[in-house]
Coordinates of C-alpha atoms in Angstrom, one line a residue:
X1 CA 36.2 -65.2 58.4
X2 CA 34.3 -62.1 57.8
X3 CA 33.1 -61.2 54.4
X4 CA 33.4 -58.0 52.7
X5 CA 30.3 -55.9 52.0
X6 CA 29.0 -56.1 48.5
X7 CA 28.2 -52.5 47.2
X8 CA 24.9 -53.8 46.3
X9 CA 24.1 -54.7 49.9
X10 CA 25.3 -51.3 51.0
X11 CA 22.2 -49.5 51.8
X12 CA 23.5 -46.5 53.6
X13 CA 22.9 -44.2 50.7
X14 CA 19.1 -45.2 50.9
X15 CA 19.1 -44.4 54.5
X16 CA 20.9 -41.1 54.7
X17 CA 18.6 -38.3 54.0
X18 CA 19.5 -35.8 51.4
X19 CA 20.8 -32.5 52.6
X20 CA 18.5 -29.6 52.2
X21 CA 19.8 -26.2 53.6
X22 CA 16.9 -24.5 55.2
X23 CA 18.5 -21.4 56.4
X24 CA 16.4 -18.2 55.0
X25 CA 19.3 -16.9 52.9
X26 CA 20.0 -20.1 51.1
X27 CA 19.2 -19.9 47.3
X28 CA 16.1 -22.2 46.4
X29 CA 15.9 -21.4 42.9
X30 CA 18.2 -20.1 40.3
X31 CA 17.6 -18.7 36.6
X32 CA 20.5 -17.7 34.4
X33 CA 19.7 -14.5 32.5
X34 CA 21.5 -13.1 29.4
X35 CA 24.3 -10.6 30.0
X36 CA 25.7 -12.3 32.9
X37 CA 22.8 -11.8 35.2
X38 CA 21.0 -14.2 37.5
X39 CA 17.5 -14.4 39.0
X40 CA 17.5 -16.0 42.3
X41 CA 14.8 -16.9 45.1
X42 CA 15.8 -17.9 48.5
X43 CA 14.3 -20.2 51.1
X44 CA 12.3 -17.3 52.7
X45 CA 10.8 -16.2 49.4
X46 CA 12.9 -13.2 48.9
X47 CA 13.6 -12.7 45.2
X48 CA 15.8 -10.5 43.0
X49 CA 18.4 -10.2 40.3
X50 CA 22.2 -10.5 40.5
X51 CA 24.3 -8.6 38.1
X52 CA 27.9 -9.7 37.7
X53 CA 28.6 -8.1 34.2
X54 CA 31.0 -5.2 35.6
X55 CA 32.6 -7.5 38.2
X56 CA 33.4 -10.3 35.7
X57 CA 34.9 -8.1 33.1
X58 CA 37.0 -6.1 35.7
X59 CA 40.6 -6.6 36.5
X60 CA 39.5 -7.6 40.2
X61 CA 37.6 -10.6 38.8
X62 CA 40.4 -13.1 39.6
X63 CA 39.1 -16.6 39.0
X64 CA 35.7 -15.3 38.1
X65 CA 37.3 -14.0 34.9
X66 CA 36.8 -17.7 33.6
X67 CA 33.0 -16.9 33.6
X68 CA 33.6 -14.3 30.8
X69 CA 32.5 -16.8 28.3
X70 CA 28.9 -16.6 28.5
X71 CA 28.3 -20.6 27.9
X72 CA 30.7 -21.0 30.9
X73 CA 28.4 -18.5 33.0
X74 CA 25.3 -20.5 32.1
X75 CA 26.7 -23.5 34.0
X76 CA 25.6 -21.9 37.2
X77 CA 24.0 -24.3 39.5
X78 CA 22.7 -24.4 43.1
X79 CA 24.9 -26.4 45.5
X80 CA 23.8 -26.7 49.2
X81 CA 21.8 -23.2 48.8
X82 CA 24.8 -21.3 47.1
X83 CA 25.1 -20.4 43.5
X84 CA 28.2 -22.2 42.0
X85 CA 30.1 -22.8 39.0
X86 CA 32.7 -25.6 38.2
X87 CA 36.2 -25.1 39.7
X88 CA 34.9 -24.1 43.0
X89 CA 33.5 -20.9 42.1
X90 CA 30.5 -19.7 44.3
X91 CA 28.8 -16.5 45.5
X92 CA 28.1 -16.0 49.1
X93 CA 24.4 -16.5 49.5
X94 CA 24.1 -14.5 52.8
X95 CA 25.6 -11.3 51.2
X96 CA 23.6 -11.9 48.2
X97 CA 20.4 -12.2 50.3
X98 CA 21.1 -9.1 52.4
X99 CA 21.7 -7.0 49.3
X100 CA 18.4 -8.3 47.4
X101 CA 16.5 -7.7 50.6
X102 CA 17.7 -4.1 50.9
X103 CA 17.7 -3.2 47.3
X104 CA 15.8 -5.9 45.0
X105 CA 19.1 -6.6 43.3
X106 CA 22.8 -7.3 44.0
X107 CA 25.2 -5.6 41.6
X108 CA 28.6 -7.5 42.3
X109 CA 31.4 -5.2 42.1

């Protein structure tokens, strides 16, 4: 008779390494700034700002309209190298990286 594994005996979580996205365009550090702006640093050291003010308050905001409340906007986190918010909202890190490398900032429209 085979016994079922006890969750205390399951060591897979201890053996599996944590995923760390290494692509140069993945976000490594994030600071939420006032007025719907972010400061980001990427794996390759590129740094810059992201201004979402106009987009969030536009008719084109779609699901991002939920971020119009500044407390909600401040819930931004990095998940697998992308800036994300609850309810599966995220920004494309490659597009952000490209704009910041070219202009030092990304103004989301």
